[in-house]
Short mmCIF file of N, CA and C in Angstrom, two decimals:
data_model
loop_
_atom_site.label_atom_id
_atom_site.label_comp_id
_atom_site.label_asym_id
_atom_site.label_seq_id
_atom_site.Cartn_x
_atom_site.Cartn_y
_atom_site.Cartn_z
N UNK A 21 16.22 21.92 54.00
CA UNK A 21 17.34 21.03 54.14
C UNK A 21 18.36 21.66 55.07
N UNK A 22 18.93 20.83 55.91
CA UNK A 22 19.93 21.28 56.87
C UNK A 22 21.24 20.57 56.57
N UNK A 23 22.34 21.31 56.54
CA UNK A 23 23.66 20.74 56.29
C UNK A 23 24.50 20.90 57.55
N UNK A 24 25.06 19.81 58.02
CA UNK A 24 25.90 19.83 59.22
C UNK A 24 27.27 19.28 58.83
N UNK A 25 28.31 20.04 59.12
CA UNK A 25 29.68 19.60 58.86
C UNK A 25 30.41 19.58 60.19
N UNK A 26 31.01 18.44 60.49
CA UNK A 26 31.74 18.31 61.74
C UNK A 26 33.20 17.98 61.43
N UNK A 27 34.10 18.82 61.90
CA UNK A 27 35.52 18.54 61.73
C UNK A 27 36.00 17.74 62.93
N UNK A 28 36.80 16.71 62.64
CA UNK A 28 37.29 15.85 63.71
C UNK A 28 38.67 15.34 63.29
N UNK A 29 39.72 15.77 63.99
CA UNK A 29 41.08 15.39 63.64
C UNK A 29 41.35 13.90 63.78
N UNK A 30 40.51 13.19 64.53
CA UNK A 30 40.73 11.76 64.72
C UNK A 30 40.14 10.91 63.59
N UNK A 31 39.41 11.54 62.68
CA UNK A 31 38.80 10.81 61.57
C UNK A 31 39.86 10.50 60.52
N UNK A 32 39.94 9.23 60.09
CA UNK A 32 40.94 8.86 59.10
C UNK A 32 40.40 8.91 57.67
N UNK A 33 39.08 8.78 57.51
CA UNK A 33 38.48 8.84 56.18
C UNK A 33 37.20 9.66 56.26
N UNK A 34 37.03 10.56 55.29
CA UNK A 34 35.82 11.38 55.25
C UNK A 34 34.61 10.50 54.99
N UNK A 35 33.56 10.76 55.71
CA UNK A 35 32.32 10.00 55.59
C UNK A 35 31.16 10.96 55.38
N UNK A 36 30.29 10.64 54.45
CA UNK A 36 29.12 11.47 54.21
C UNK A 36 27.89 10.62 54.50
N UNK A 37 27.03 11.12 55.38
CA UNK A 37 25.79 10.44 55.72
C UNK A 37 24.63 11.34 55.32
N UNK A 38 23.69 10.79 54.59
CA UNK A 38 22.49 11.54 54.21
C UNK A 38 21.32 10.92 54.95
N UNK A 39 20.69 11.70 55.81
CA UNK A 39 19.51 11.24 56.53
C UNK A 39 18.30 11.96 55.95
N UNK A 40 17.33 11.19 55.53
CA UNK A 40 16.15 11.79 54.90
C UNK A 40 14.92 10.94 55.18
N UNK A 41 13.79 11.54 55.06
CA UNK A 41 12.53 10.82 55.24
C UNK A 41 12.33 9.82 54.12
N UNK A 42 12.63 10.27 52.87
CA UNK A 42 12.55 9.40 51.70
C UNK A 42 13.49 9.92 50.63
N UNK A 43 13.86 9.06 49.69
CA UNK A 43 14.73 9.48 48.60
C UNK A 43 13.86 10.09 47.50
N UNK A 44 13.98 11.40 47.36
CA UNK A 44 13.21 12.12 46.34
C UNK A 44 14.18 12.63 45.27
N UNK A 45 13.71 13.29 44.24
CA UNK A 45 14.61 13.76 43.17
C UNK A 45 15.74 14.67 43.68
N UNK A 46 15.46 15.49 44.67
CA UNK A 46 16.52 16.36 45.21
C UNK A 46 17.62 15.54 45.86
N UNK A 47 17.26 14.52 46.63
CA UNK A 47 18.25 13.65 47.27
C UNK A 47 19.02 12.88 46.21
N UNK A 48 18.34 12.40 45.18
CA UNK A 48 19.01 11.67 44.10
C UNK A 48 20.03 12.57 43.41
N UNK A 49 19.70 13.83 43.22
CA UNK A 49 20.63 14.77 42.59
C UNK A 49 21.85 15.00 43.48
N UNK A 50 21.62 15.12 44.78
CA UNK A 50 22.73 15.29 45.73
C UNK A 50 23.64 14.06 45.69
N UNK A 51 23.05 12.87 45.71
CA UNK A 51 23.83 11.63 45.66
C UNK A 51 24.63 11.54 44.37
N UNK A 52 24.03 11.94 43.26
CA UNK A 52 24.73 11.90 41.98
C UNK A 52 25.94 12.82 41.99
N UNK A 53 25.75 14.02 42.50
CA UNK A 53 26.86 14.99 42.55
C UNK A 53 27.98 14.50 43.45
N UNK A 54 27.64 13.95 44.60
CA UNK A 54 28.65 13.43 45.53
C UNK A 54 29.37 12.24 44.91
N UNK A 55 28.64 11.39 44.25
CA UNK A 55 29.25 10.17 43.71
C UNK A 55 30.30 10.46 42.65
N UNK A 56 30.15 11.55 41.89
CA UNK A 56 31.15 11.90 40.89
C UNK A 56 32.50 12.17 41.50
N UNK A 57 32.50 12.63 42.73
CA UNK A 57 33.76 12.93 43.42
C UNK A 57 34.57 11.66 43.63
N UNK A 58 33.92 10.58 43.94
CA UNK A 58 34.60 9.31 44.21
C UNK A 58 34.78 8.45 42.98
N UNK A 59 34.74 9.04 41.80
CA UNK A 59 34.90 8.31 40.55
C UNK A 59 33.83 7.25 40.30
N UNK A 60 32.65 7.51 40.81
CA UNK A 60 31.50 6.68 40.49
C UNK A 60 30.36 7.62 40.10
N UNK A 61 29.35 7.05 39.46
CA UNK A 61 28.16 7.82 39.10
C UNK A 61 26.96 7.07 39.65
N UNK A 62 26.07 7.81 40.30
CA UNK A 62 24.85 7.20 40.80
C UNK A 62 23.90 6.99 39.63
N UNK A 63 23.48 5.76 39.47
CA UNK A 63 22.56 5.41 38.40
C UNK A 63 21.32 4.76 38.96
N UNK A 64 20.19 5.13 38.39
CA UNK A 64 18.91 4.59 38.86
C UNK A 64 18.48 3.50 37.88
N UNK A 65 18.19 2.35 38.43
CA UNK A 65 17.68 1.23 37.63
C UNK A 65 16.54 0.62 38.43
N UNK A 66 15.35 0.78 37.90
CA UNK A 66 14.18 0.31 38.64
C UNK A 66 13.99 1.15 39.88
N UNK A 67 13.92 0.51 41.04
CA UNK A 67 13.72 1.24 42.29
C UNK A 67 14.98 1.31 43.13
N UNK A 68 16.14 1.02 42.52
CA UNK A 68 17.38 1.10 43.30
C UNK A 68 18.37 2.07 42.66
N UNK A 69 19.21 2.65 43.51
CA UNK A 69 20.28 3.52 43.06
C UNK A 69 21.58 2.76 43.18
N UNK A 70 22.31 2.64 42.08
CA UNK A 70 23.58 1.91 42.05
C UNK A 70 24.71 2.91 41.82
N UNK A 71 25.87 2.62 42.36
CA UNK A 71 27.04 3.48 42.17
C UNK A 71 28.01 2.75 41.25
N UNK A 72 28.14 3.26 40.04
CA UNK A 72 28.88 2.60 38.98
C UNK A 72 30.23 3.30 38.77
N UNK A 73 31.34 2.57 38.79
CA UNK A 73 32.65 3.19 38.54
C UNK A 73 32.71 3.79 37.14
N UNK A 74 33.32 4.96 37.03
CA UNK A 74 33.44 5.64 35.74
C UNK A 74 34.09 4.74 34.69
N UNK A 75 35.07 3.94 35.09
CA UNK A 75 35.78 3.11 34.14
C UNK A 75 34.88 2.09 33.45
N UNK A 76 33.74 1.76 34.07
CA UNK A 76 32.81 0.78 33.50
C UNK A 76 31.77 1.40 32.57
N UNK A 77 31.73 2.72 32.51
CA UNK A 77 30.71 3.40 31.71
C UNK A 77 31.22 3.59 30.29
N UNK A 78 30.40 3.17 29.33
CA UNK A 78 30.73 3.33 27.91
C UNK A 78 30.45 4.76 27.46
N UNK A 79 29.23 5.24 27.76
CA UNK A 79 28.87 6.61 27.38
C UNK A 79 27.62 7.07 28.10
N UNK A 80 27.44 8.39 28.11
CA UNK A 80 26.25 9.05 28.63
C UNK A 80 25.48 9.58 27.44
N UNK A 81 24.15 9.55 27.53
CA UNK A 81 23.34 10.04 26.42
C UNK A 81 22.11 10.76 26.95
N UNK A 82 21.84 11.93 26.37
CA UNK A 82 20.64 12.68 26.71
C UNK A 82 19.54 12.32 25.72
N UNK A 83 18.40 11.87 26.27
CA UNK A 83 17.26 11.48 25.44
C UNK A 83 16.01 12.08 26.07
N UNK A 84 15.33 12.95 25.34
CA UNK A 84 14.08 13.56 25.81
C UNK A 84 14.20 14.13 27.24
N UNK A 85 15.20 14.97 27.45
CA UNK A 85 15.44 15.66 28.73
C UNK A 85 15.79 14.73 29.88
N UNK A 86 16.20 13.52 29.60
CA UNK A 86 16.70 12.60 30.62
C UNK A 86 18.09 12.17 30.20
N UNK A 87 18.95 11.87 31.20
CA UNK A 87 20.30 11.42 30.90
C UNK A 87 20.43 9.97 31.34
N UNK A 88 20.90 9.15 30.41
CA UNK A 88 21.13 7.74 30.66
C UNK A 88 22.61 7.45 30.48
N UNK A 89 23.09 6.40 31.15
CA UNK A 89 24.43 5.93 30.84
C UNK A 89 24.42 4.43 30.70
N UNK A 90 25.41 3.96 29.95
CA UNK A 90 25.43 2.58 29.51
C UNK A 90 26.74 1.91 29.90
N UNK A 91 26.63 0.70 30.43
CA UNK A 91 27.79 -0.14 30.69
C UNK A 91 27.70 -1.29 29.70
N UNK A 92 28.55 -2.29 29.83
CA UNK A 92 28.52 -3.41 28.89
C UNK A 92 27.16 -4.10 28.86
N UNK A 93 26.48 -4.19 29.98
CA UNK A 93 25.23 -4.94 29.97
C UNK A 93 24.02 -4.24 30.56
N UNK A 94 24.18 -3.02 31.06
CA UNK A 94 23.09 -2.36 31.76
C UNK A 94 22.90 -0.92 31.28
N UNK A 95 21.69 -0.42 31.51
CA UNK A 95 21.36 0.98 31.24
C UNK A 95 20.86 1.59 32.54
N UNK A 96 21.35 2.78 32.86
CA UNK A 96 20.97 3.48 34.08
C UNK A 96 20.53 4.90 33.72
N UNK A 97 19.70 5.46 34.57
CA UNK A 97 19.34 6.87 34.44
C UNK A 97 20.06 7.62 35.54
N UNK A 98 20.47 8.84 35.24
CA UNK A 98 21.09 9.69 36.25
C UNK A 98 20.39 11.04 36.28
N UNK A 99 20.42 11.68 37.42
CA UNK A 99 19.80 13.00 37.54
C UNK A 99 20.76 14.13 37.19
N UNK A 100 22.02 13.78 36.95
CA UNK A 100 23.02 14.78 36.58
C UNK A 100 22.81 15.14 35.10
N UNK A 101 22.81 16.42 34.81
CA UNK A 101 22.62 16.91 33.44
C UNK A 101 23.90 16.69 32.63
N UNK A 102 23.76 16.58 31.31
CA UNK A 102 24.90 16.32 30.45
C UNK A 102 25.97 17.41 30.56
N UNK A 103 25.56 18.66 30.63
CA UNK A 103 26.55 19.75 30.74
C UNK A 103 27.29 19.68 32.08
N UNK A 104 26.63 19.21 33.14
CA UNK A 104 27.29 19.04 34.43
C UNK A 104 28.32 17.91 34.36
N UNK A 105 27.95 16.82 33.70
CA UNK A 105 28.88 15.71 33.52
C UNK A 105 30.09 16.15 32.71
N UNK A 106 29.84 16.91 31.66
CA UNK A 106 30.94 17.38 30.82
C UNK A 106 31.93 18.21 31.65
N UNK A 107 31.42 19.06 32.49
CA UNK A 107 32.28 19.88 33.34
C UNK A 107 33.05 19.03 34.35
N UNK A 108 32.36 18.11 35.02
CA UNK A 108 33.00 17.28 36.04
C UNK A 108 34.02 16.31 35.45
N UNK A 109 33.80 15.90 34.20
CA UNK A 109 34.67 14.90 33.56
C UNK A 109 35.69 15.53 32.63
N UNK A 110 35.84 16.84 32.71
CA UNK A 110 36.71 17.59 31.79
C UNK A 110 38.14 17.04 31.74
N UNK A 111 38.71 16.69 32.86
CA UNK A 111 40.11 16.24 32.91
C UNK A 111 40.23 14.72 32.95
N UNK A 112 39.28 14.04 32.34
CA UNK A 112 39.30 12.58 32.28
C UNK A 112 39.31 12.16 30.81
N UNK A 113 39.19 10.87 30.57
CA UNK A 113 39.14 10.36 29.20
C UNK A 113 37.71 10.38 28.65
N UNK A 114 36.81 11.09 29.30
CA UNK A 114 35.47 11.28 28.76
C UNK A 114 35.46 12.56 27.94
N UNK A 115 34.74 12.54 26.83
CA UNK A 115 34.65 13.73 25.98
C UNK A 115 33.30 13.74 25.27
N UNK A 116 32.81 14.92 25.04
CA UNK A 116 31.57 15.05 24.27
C UNK A 116 31.90 14.71 22.82
N UNK A 117 31.07 13.84 22.23
CA UNK A 117 31.29 13.45 20.84
C UNK A 117 30.15 13.93 19.94
N UNK A 118 29.06 14.37 20.56
CA UNK A 118 27.94 14.94 19.81
C UNK A 118 27.12 15.78 20.79
N UNK A 119 26.12 16.43 20.29
CA UNK A 119 25.30 17.29 21.14
C UNK A 119 24.67 16.51 22.29
N UNK A 120 24.40 15.23 22.09
CA UNK A 120 23.68 14.46 23.10
C UNK A 120 24.47 13.33 23.73
N UNK A 121 25.79 13.20 23.40
CA UNK A 121 26.56 12.06 23.91
C UNK A 121 27.93 12.49 24.43
N UNK A 122 28.28 11.97 25.60
CA UNK A 122 29.63 12.06 26.16
C UNK A 122 30.12 10.63 26.26
N UNK A 123 31.27 10.34 25.64
CA UNK A 123 31.76 8.97 25.57
C UNK A 123 33.05 8.79 26.37
N UNK A 124 33.27 7.56 26.83
CA UNK A 124 34.50 7.17 27.52
C UNK A 124 35.50 6.74 26.44
N UNK A 125 36.48 7.58 26.17
CA UNK A 125 37.43 7.31 25.11
C UNK A 125 38.27 6.07 25.39
N UNK A 126 38.41 5.70 26.65
CA UNK A 126 39.13 4.47 27.00
C UNK A 126 38.37 3.22 26.57
N UNK A 127 37.10 3.38 26.25
CA UNK A 127 36.28 2.23 25.84
C UNK A 127 36.08 2.19 24.32
N UNK A 128 36.85 3.03 23.59
CA UNK A 128 36.83 2.98 22.13
C UNK A 128 37.69 1.80 21.68
N UNK A 129 37.18 1.03 20.74
CA UNK A 129 37.98 -0.02 20.11
C UNK A 129 38.67 0.54 18.88
N UNK A 130 37.92 1.35 18.11
CA UNK A 130 38.50 1.96 16.91
C UNK A 130 37.69 3.19 16.52
N UNK A 131 38.32 4.02 15.68
CA UNK A 131 37.61 5.14 15.06
C UNK A 131 37.98 5.15 13.59
N UNK A 132 37.01 5.55 12.76
CA UNK A 132 37.30 5.65 11.33
C UNK A 132 36.54 6.82 10.74
N UNK A 133 37.12 7.43 9.70
CA UNK A 133 36.46 8.57 9.06
C UNK A 133 35.17 8.14 8.38
N UNK A 134 34.23 9.03 8.38
CA UNK A 134 32.94 8.83 7.74
C UNK A 134 32.72 10.05 6.84
N UNK A 135 31.79 9.97 5.91
CA UNK A 135 31.53 11.13 5.06
C UNK A 135 31.05 12.31 5.89
N UNK A 136 31.08 13.49 5.32
CA UNK A 136 30.70 14.74 5.98
C UNK A 136 31.64 15.10 7.13
N UNK A 137 32.90 14.69 7.04
CA UNK A 137 33.93 15.03 8.04
C UNK A 137 33.59 14.53 9.44
N UNK A 138 32.87 13.47 9.55
CA UNK A 138 32.56 12.87 10.86
C UNK A 138 33.42 11.64 11.06
N UNK A 139 33.36 11.12 12.27
CA UNK A 139 34.03 9.87 12.59
C UNK A 139 33.00 8.88 13.11
N UNK A 140 33.28 7.61 12.94
CA UNK A 140 32.48 6.55 13.57
C UNK A 140 33.39 5.91 14.61
N UNK A 141 32.93 5.90 15.85
CA UNK A 141 33.67 5.25 16.92
C UNK A 141 33.02 3.91 17.21
N UNK A 142 33.81 2.86 17.22
CA UNK A 142 33.32 1.54 17.59
C UNK A 142 33.80 1.26 19.01
N UNK A 143 32.86 0.96 19.88
CA UNK A 143 33.18 0.70 21.28
C UNK A 143 33.63 -0.75 21.46
N UNK A 144 34.18 -1.05 22.63
CA UNK A 144 34.68 -2.39 22.90
C UNK A 144 33.59 -3.45 22.85
N UNK A 145 32.33 -3.04 23.01
CA UNK A 145 31.22 -4.00 22.94
C UNK A 145 30.65 -4.11 21.53
N UNK A 146 31.27 -3.41 20.55
CA UNK A 146 30.81 -3.47 19.17
C UNK A 146 29.82 -2.38 18.78
N UNK A 147 29.31 -1.66 19.75
CA UNK A 147 28.37 -0.58 19.45
C UNK A 147 29.10 0.54 18.74
N UNK A 148 28.40 1.19 17.81
CA UNK A 148 28.99 2.28 17.03
C UNK A 148 28.33 3.60 17.38
N UNK A 149 29.16 4.64 17.54
CA UNK A 149 28.67 5.98 17.84
C UNK A 149 29.22 6.96 16.82
N UNK A 150 28.38 7.91 16.42
CA UNK A 150 28.78 8.96 15.48
C UNK A 150 29.45 10.10 16.25
N UNK A 151 30.63 10.51 15.78
CA UNK A 151 31.34 11.65 16.36
C UNK A 151 31.10 12.83 15.43
N UNK A 152 30.43 13.86 15.93
CA UNK A 152 30.16 15.06 15.14
C UNK A 152 31.45 15.81 14.85
N UNK A 153 31.52 16.44 13.69
CA UNK A 153 32.77 17.08 13.27
C UNK A 153 33.22 18.18 14.22
N UNK A 154 32.29 18.88 14.88
CA UNK A 154 32.72 19.97 15.76
C UNK A 154 33.45 19.48 17.01
N UNK A 155 33.38 18.18 17.32
CA UNK A 155 34.04 17.62 18.50
C UNK A 155 35.29 16.82 18.16
N UNK A 156 35.60 16.68 16.88
CA UNK A 156 36.73 15.83 16.46
C UNK A 156 38.06 16.33 17.02
N UNK A 157 38.28 17.65 17.04
CA UNK A 157 39.54 18.20 17.52
C UNK A 157 39.84 17.77 18.95
N UNK A 158 38.87 17.91 19.84
CA UNK A 158 39.10 17.52 21.23
C UNK A 158 39.29 16.02 21.37
N UNK A 159 38.55 15.25 20.58
CA UNK A 159 38.68 13.79 20.63
C UNK A 159 40.10 13.39 20.25
N UNK A 160 40.58 13.94 19.14
CA UNK A 160 41.93 13.62 18.69
C UNK A 160 42.98 14.04 19.72
N UNK A 161 42.76 15.18 20.32
CA UNK A 161 43.70 15.69 21.33
C UNK A 161 43.74 14.73 22.53
N UNK A 162 42.58 14.33 23.02
CA UNK A 162 42.53 13.42 24.18
C UNK A 162 43.06 12.03 23.85
N UNK A 163 42.90 11.61 22.58
CA UNK A 163 43.38 10.30 22.17
C UNK A 163 44.85 10.33 21.76
N UNK A 164 45.40 11.52 21.57
CA UNK A 164 46.79 11.65 21.17
C UNK A 164 47.05 11.30 19.70
N UNK A 165 46.06 11.55 18.85
CA UNK A 165 46.23 11.29 17.40
C UNK A 165 46.17 12.57 16.59
#
């Protein structure tokens, strides 16, 4: 792989062009990493890569060594690992709520205590997610409760 960076004072907006023979897993990973910078996440659905705004994402979930994310009506796969997402989204309203889930706290409708010192988060679409007790402190801090 060759990387070329050209500085040009006349450019008003930074532009990134990826030229490749074909889109392979390495290119998908590069696109995913770049897309996080612009507040979108590259998601694969079928044979297309879509760029989804972070605000539209309900949560990310790791299932059998793959990471998926969910919007109100769609499911996408991403090549970004959950720990990478956690790091990139550290200063946002996203937070890890369990070993396998990072949720968008802005998309919570409500939270309520559950037995075993856990919480149940109900999302704006009615879906319910379990918040593990080891993550409750950060969740409360980010939510201001």
